[in-house]
PDB file of N, CA and C in Angstrom:
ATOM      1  N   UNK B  25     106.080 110.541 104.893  1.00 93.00           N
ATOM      2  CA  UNK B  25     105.896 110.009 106.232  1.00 93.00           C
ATOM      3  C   UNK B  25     104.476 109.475 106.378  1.00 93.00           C
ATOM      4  N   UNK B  26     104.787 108.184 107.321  1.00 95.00           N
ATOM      5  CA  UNK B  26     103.199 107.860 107.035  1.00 95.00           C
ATOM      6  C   UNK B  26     103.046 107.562 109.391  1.00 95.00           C
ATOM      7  N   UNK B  27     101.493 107.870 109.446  1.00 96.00           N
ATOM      8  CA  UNK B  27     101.118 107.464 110.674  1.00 96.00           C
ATOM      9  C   UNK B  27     100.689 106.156 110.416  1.00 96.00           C
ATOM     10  N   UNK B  28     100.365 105.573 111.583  1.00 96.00           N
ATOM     11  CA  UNK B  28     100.031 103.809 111.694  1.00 96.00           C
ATOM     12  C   UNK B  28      99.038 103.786 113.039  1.00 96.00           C
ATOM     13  N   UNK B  29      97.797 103.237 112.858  1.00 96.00           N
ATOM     14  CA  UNK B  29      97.192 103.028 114.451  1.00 96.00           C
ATOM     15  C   UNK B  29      96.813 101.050 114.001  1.00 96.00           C
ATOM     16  N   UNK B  30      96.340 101.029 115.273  1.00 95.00           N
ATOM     17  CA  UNK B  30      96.532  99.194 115.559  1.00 95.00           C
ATOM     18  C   UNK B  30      94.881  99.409 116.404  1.00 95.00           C
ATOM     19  N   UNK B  31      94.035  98.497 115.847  1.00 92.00           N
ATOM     20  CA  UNK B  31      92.867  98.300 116.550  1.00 92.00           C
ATOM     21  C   UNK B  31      92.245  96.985 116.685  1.00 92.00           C
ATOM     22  N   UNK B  32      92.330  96.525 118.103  1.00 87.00           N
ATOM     23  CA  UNK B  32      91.899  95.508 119.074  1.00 87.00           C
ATOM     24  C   UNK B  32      90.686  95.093 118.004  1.00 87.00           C
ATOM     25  N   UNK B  33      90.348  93.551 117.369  1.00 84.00           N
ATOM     26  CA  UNK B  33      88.893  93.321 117.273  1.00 84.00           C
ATOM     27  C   UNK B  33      88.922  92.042 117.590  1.00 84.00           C
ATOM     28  N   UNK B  34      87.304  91.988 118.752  1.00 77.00           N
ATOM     29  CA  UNK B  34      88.050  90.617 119.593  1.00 77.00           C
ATOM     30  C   UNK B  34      86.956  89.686 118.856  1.00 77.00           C
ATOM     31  N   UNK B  35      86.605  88.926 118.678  1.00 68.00           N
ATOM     32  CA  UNK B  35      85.677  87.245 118.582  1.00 68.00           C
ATOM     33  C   UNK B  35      84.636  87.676 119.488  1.00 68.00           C
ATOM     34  N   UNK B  36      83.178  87.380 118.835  1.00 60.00           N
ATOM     35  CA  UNK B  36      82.143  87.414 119.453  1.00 60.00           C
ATOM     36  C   UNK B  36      82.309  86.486 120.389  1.00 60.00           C
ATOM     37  N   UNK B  37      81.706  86.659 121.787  1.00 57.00           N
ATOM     38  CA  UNK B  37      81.406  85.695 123.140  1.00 57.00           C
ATOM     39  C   UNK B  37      80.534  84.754 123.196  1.00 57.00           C
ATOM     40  N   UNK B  38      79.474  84.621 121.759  1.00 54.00           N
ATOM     41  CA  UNK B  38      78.879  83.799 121.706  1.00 54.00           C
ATOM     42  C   UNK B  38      79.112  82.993 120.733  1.00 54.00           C
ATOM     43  N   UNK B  39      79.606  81.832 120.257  1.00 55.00           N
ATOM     44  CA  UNK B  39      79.665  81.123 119.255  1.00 55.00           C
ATOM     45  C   UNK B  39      81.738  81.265 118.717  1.00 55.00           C
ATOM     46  N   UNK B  40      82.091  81.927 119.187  1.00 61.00           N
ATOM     47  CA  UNK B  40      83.212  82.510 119.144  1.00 61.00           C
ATOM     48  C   UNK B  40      83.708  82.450 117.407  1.00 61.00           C
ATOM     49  N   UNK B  41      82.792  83.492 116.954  1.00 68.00           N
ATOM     50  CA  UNK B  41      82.927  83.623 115.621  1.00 68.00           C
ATOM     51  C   UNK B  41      83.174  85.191 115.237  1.00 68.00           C
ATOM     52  N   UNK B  42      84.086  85.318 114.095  1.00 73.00           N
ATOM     53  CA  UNK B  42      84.105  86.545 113.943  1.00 73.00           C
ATOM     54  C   UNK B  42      82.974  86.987 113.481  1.00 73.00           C
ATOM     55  N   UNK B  43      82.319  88.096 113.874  1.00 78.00           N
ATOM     56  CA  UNK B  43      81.317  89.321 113.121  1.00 78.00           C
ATOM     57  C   UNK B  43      81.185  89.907 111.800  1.00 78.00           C
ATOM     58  N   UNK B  44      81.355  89.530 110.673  1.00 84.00           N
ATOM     59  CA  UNK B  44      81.654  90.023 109.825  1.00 84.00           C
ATOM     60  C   UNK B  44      81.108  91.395 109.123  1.00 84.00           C
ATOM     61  N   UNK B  45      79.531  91.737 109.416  1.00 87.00           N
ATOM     62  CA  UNK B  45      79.414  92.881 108.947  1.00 87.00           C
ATOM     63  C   UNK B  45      79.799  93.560 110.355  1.00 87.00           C
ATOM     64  N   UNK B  46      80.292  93.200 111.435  1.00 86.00           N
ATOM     65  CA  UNK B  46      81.047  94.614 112.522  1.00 86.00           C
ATOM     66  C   UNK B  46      82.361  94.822 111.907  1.00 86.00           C
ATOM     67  N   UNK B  47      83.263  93.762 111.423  1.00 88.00           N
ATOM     68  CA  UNK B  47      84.656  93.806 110.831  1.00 88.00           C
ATOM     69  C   UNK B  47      84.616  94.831 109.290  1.00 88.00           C
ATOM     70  N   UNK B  48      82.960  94.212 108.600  1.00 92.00           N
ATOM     71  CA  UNK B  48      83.283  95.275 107.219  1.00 92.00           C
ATOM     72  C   UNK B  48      83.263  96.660 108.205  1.00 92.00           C
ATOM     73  N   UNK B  49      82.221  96.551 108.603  1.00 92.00           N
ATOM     74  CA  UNK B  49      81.335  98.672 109.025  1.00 92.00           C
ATOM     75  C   UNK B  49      82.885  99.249 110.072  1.00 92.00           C
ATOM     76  N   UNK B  50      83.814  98.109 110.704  1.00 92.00           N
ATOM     77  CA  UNK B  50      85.293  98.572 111.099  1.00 92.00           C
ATOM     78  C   UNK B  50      86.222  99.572 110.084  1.00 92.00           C
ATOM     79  N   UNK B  51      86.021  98.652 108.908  1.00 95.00           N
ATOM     80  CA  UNK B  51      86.905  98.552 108.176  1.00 95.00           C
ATOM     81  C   UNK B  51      86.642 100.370 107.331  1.00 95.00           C
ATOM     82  N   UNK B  52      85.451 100.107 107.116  1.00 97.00           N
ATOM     83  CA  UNK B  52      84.754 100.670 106.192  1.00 97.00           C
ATOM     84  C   UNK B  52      84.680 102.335 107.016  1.00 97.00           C
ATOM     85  N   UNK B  53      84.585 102.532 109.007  1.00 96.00           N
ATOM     86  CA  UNK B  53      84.865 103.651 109.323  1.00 96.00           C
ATOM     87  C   UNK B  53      86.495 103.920 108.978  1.00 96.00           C
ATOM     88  N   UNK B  54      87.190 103.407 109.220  1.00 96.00           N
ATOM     89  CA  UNK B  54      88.905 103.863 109.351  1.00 96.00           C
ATOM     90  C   UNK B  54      88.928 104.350 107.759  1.00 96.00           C
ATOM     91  N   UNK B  55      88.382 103.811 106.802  1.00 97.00           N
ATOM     92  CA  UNK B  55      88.726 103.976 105.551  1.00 97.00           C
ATOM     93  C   UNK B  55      88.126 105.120 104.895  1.00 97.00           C
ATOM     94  N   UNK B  56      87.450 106.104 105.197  1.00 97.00           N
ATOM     95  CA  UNK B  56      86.410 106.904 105.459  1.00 97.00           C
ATOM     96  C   UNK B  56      87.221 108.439 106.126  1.00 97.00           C
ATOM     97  N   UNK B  57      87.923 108.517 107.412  1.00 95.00           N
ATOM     98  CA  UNK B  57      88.767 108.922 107.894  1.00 95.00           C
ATOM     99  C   UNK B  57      90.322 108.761 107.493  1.00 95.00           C
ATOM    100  N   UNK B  58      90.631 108.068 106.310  1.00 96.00           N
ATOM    101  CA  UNK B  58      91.756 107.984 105.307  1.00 96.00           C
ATOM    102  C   UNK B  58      92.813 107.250 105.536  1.00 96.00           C
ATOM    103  N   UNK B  59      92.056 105.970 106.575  1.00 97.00           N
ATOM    104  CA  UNK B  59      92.705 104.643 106.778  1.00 97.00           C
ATOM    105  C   UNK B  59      92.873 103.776 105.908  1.00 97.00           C
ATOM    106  N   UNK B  60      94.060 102.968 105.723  1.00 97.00           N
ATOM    107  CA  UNK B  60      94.272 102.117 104.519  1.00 97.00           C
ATOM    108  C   UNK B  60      95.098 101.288 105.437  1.00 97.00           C
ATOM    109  N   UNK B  61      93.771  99.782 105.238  1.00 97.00           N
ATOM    110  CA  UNK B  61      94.479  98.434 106.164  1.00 97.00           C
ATOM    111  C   UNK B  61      95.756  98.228 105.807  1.00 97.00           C
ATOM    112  N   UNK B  62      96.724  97.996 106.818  1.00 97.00           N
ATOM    113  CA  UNK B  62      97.837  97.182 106.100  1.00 97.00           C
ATOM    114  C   UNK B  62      98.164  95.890 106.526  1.00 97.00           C
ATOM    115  N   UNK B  63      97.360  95.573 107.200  1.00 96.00           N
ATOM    116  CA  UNK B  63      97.836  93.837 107.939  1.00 96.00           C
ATOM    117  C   UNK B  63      97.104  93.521 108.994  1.00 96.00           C
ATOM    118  N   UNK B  64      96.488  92.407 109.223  1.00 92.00           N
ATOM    119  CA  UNK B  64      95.295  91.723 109.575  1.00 92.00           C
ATOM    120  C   UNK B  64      96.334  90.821 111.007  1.00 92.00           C
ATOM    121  N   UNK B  65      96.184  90.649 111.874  1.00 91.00           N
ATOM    122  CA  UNK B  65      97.149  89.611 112.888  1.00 91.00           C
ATOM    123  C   UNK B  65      96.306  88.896 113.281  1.00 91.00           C
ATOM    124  N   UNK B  66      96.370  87.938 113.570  1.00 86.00           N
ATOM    125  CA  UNK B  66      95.619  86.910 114.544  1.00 86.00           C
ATOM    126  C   UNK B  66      95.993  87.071 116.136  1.00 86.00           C
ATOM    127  N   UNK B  67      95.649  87.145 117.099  1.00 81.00           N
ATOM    128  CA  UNK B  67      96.043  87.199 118.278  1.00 81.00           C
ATOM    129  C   UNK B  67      95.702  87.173 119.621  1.00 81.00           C
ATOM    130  N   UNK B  68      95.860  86.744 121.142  1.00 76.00           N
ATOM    131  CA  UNK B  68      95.025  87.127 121.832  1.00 76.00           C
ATOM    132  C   UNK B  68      94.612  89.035 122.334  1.00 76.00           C
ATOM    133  N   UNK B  69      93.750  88.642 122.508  1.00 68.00           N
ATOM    134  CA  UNK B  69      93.213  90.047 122.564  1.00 68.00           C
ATOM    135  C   UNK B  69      92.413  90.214 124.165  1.00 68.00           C
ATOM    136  N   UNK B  70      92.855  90.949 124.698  1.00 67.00           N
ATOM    137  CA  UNK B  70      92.427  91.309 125.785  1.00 67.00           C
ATOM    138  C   UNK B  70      90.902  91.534 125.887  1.00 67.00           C
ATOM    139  N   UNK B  71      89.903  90.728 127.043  1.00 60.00           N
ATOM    140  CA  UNK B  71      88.578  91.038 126.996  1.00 60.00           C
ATOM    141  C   UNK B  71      88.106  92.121 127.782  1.00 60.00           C
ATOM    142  N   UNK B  72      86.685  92.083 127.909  1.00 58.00           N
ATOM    143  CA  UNK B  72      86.570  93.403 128.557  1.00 58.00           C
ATOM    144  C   UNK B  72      86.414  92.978 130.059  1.00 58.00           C
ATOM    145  N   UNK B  73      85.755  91.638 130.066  1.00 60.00           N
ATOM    146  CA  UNK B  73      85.723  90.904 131.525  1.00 60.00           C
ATOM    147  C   UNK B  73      86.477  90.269 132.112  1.00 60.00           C
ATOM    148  N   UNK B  74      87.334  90.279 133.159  1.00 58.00           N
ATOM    149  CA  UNK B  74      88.143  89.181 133.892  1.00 58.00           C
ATOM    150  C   UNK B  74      89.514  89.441 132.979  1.00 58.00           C
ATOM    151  N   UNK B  75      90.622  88.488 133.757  1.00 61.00           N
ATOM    152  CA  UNK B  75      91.495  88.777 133.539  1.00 61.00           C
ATOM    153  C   UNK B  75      92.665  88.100 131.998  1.00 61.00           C
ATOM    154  N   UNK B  76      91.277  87.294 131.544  1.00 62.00           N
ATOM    155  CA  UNK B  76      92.069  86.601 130.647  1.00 62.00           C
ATOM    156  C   UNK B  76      92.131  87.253 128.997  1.00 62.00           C
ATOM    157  N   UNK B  77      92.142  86.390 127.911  1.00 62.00           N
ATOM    158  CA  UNK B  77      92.193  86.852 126.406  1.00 62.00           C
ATOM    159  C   UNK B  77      91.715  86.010 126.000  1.00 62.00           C
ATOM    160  N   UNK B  78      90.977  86.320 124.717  1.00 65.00           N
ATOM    161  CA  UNK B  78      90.228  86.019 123.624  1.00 65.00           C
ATOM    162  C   UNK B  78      91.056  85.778 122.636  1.00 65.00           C
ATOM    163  N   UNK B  79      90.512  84.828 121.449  1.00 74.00           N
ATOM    164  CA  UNK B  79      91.005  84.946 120.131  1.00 74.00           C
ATOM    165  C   UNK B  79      90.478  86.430 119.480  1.00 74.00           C
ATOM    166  N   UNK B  80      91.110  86.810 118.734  1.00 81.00           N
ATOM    167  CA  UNK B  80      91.020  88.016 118.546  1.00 81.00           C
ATOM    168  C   UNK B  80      91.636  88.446 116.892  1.00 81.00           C
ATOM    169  N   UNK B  81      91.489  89.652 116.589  1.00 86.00           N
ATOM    170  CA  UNK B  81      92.418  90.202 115.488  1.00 86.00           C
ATOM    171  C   UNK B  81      92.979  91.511 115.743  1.00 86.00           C
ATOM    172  N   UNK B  82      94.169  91.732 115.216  1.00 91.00           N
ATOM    173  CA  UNK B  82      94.692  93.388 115.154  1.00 91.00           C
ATOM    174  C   UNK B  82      94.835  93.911 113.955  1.00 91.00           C
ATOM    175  N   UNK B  83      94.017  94.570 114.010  1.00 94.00           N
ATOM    176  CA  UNK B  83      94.109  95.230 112.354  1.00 94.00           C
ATOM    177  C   UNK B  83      95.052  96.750 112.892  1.00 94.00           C
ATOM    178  N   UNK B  84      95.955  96.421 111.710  1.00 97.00           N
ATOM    179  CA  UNK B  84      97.139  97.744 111.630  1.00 97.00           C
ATOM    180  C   UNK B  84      96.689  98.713 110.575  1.00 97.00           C
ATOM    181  N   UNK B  85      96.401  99.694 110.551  1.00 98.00           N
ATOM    182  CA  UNK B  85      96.242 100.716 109.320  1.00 98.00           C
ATOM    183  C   UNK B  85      96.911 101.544 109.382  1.00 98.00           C
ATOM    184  N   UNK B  86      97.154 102.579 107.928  1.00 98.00           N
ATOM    185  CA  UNK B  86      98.373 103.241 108.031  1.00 98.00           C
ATOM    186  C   UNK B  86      97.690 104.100 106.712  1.00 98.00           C
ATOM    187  N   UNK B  87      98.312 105.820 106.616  1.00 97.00           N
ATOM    188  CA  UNK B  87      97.931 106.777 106.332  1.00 97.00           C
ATOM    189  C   UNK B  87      98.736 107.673 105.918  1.00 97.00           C
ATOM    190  N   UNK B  88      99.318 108.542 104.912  1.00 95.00           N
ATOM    191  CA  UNK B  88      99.833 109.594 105.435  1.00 95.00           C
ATOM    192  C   UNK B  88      99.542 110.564 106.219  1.00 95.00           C
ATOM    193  N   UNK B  89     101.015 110.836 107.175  1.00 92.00           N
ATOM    194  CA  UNK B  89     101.099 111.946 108.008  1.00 92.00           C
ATOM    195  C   UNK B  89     100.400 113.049 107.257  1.00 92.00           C
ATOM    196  N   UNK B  90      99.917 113.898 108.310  1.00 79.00           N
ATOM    197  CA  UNK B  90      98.927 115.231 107.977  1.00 79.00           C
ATOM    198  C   UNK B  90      99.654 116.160 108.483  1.00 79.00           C
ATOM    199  N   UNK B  91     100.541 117.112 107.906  1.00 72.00           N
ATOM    200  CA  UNK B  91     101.388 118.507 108.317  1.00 72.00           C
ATOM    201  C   UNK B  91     100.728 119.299 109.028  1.00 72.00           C
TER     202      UNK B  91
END
């Protein structure tokens, strides 16, 4: 059995570029805690201001269940 979590990463507000060392040091906590990416999405992503969405990514990771 395996668990799965999904984490929001939205496009910087300035230049609307992804972050790349925030996406590695992302990547690099979940994997650490015994996350293993499984799929990258493109998508809008909810901001933190106002009511609209961003370009964005959802990174899905997935683990085995812990008894």
């Amino acid at each position: 059995m395996h668990e799965y979590k999904v984490v929001s990463f939205r496009e910087s507000l300035i230049g609307d570029a992804i972050d790349d060392d925030k996406l590695e040091k992302t990547l690099n906590k979940h994997a650490e805690d015994g996350w293993q990416l499984k799929a990258i999405t493109s998508a809008e992503v909810k901001g933190r201001i106002g009511p609209g969405a961003v370009q964005g990514l959802l990174l899905t990771f997935e683990r085995p269940r812990q008894a």
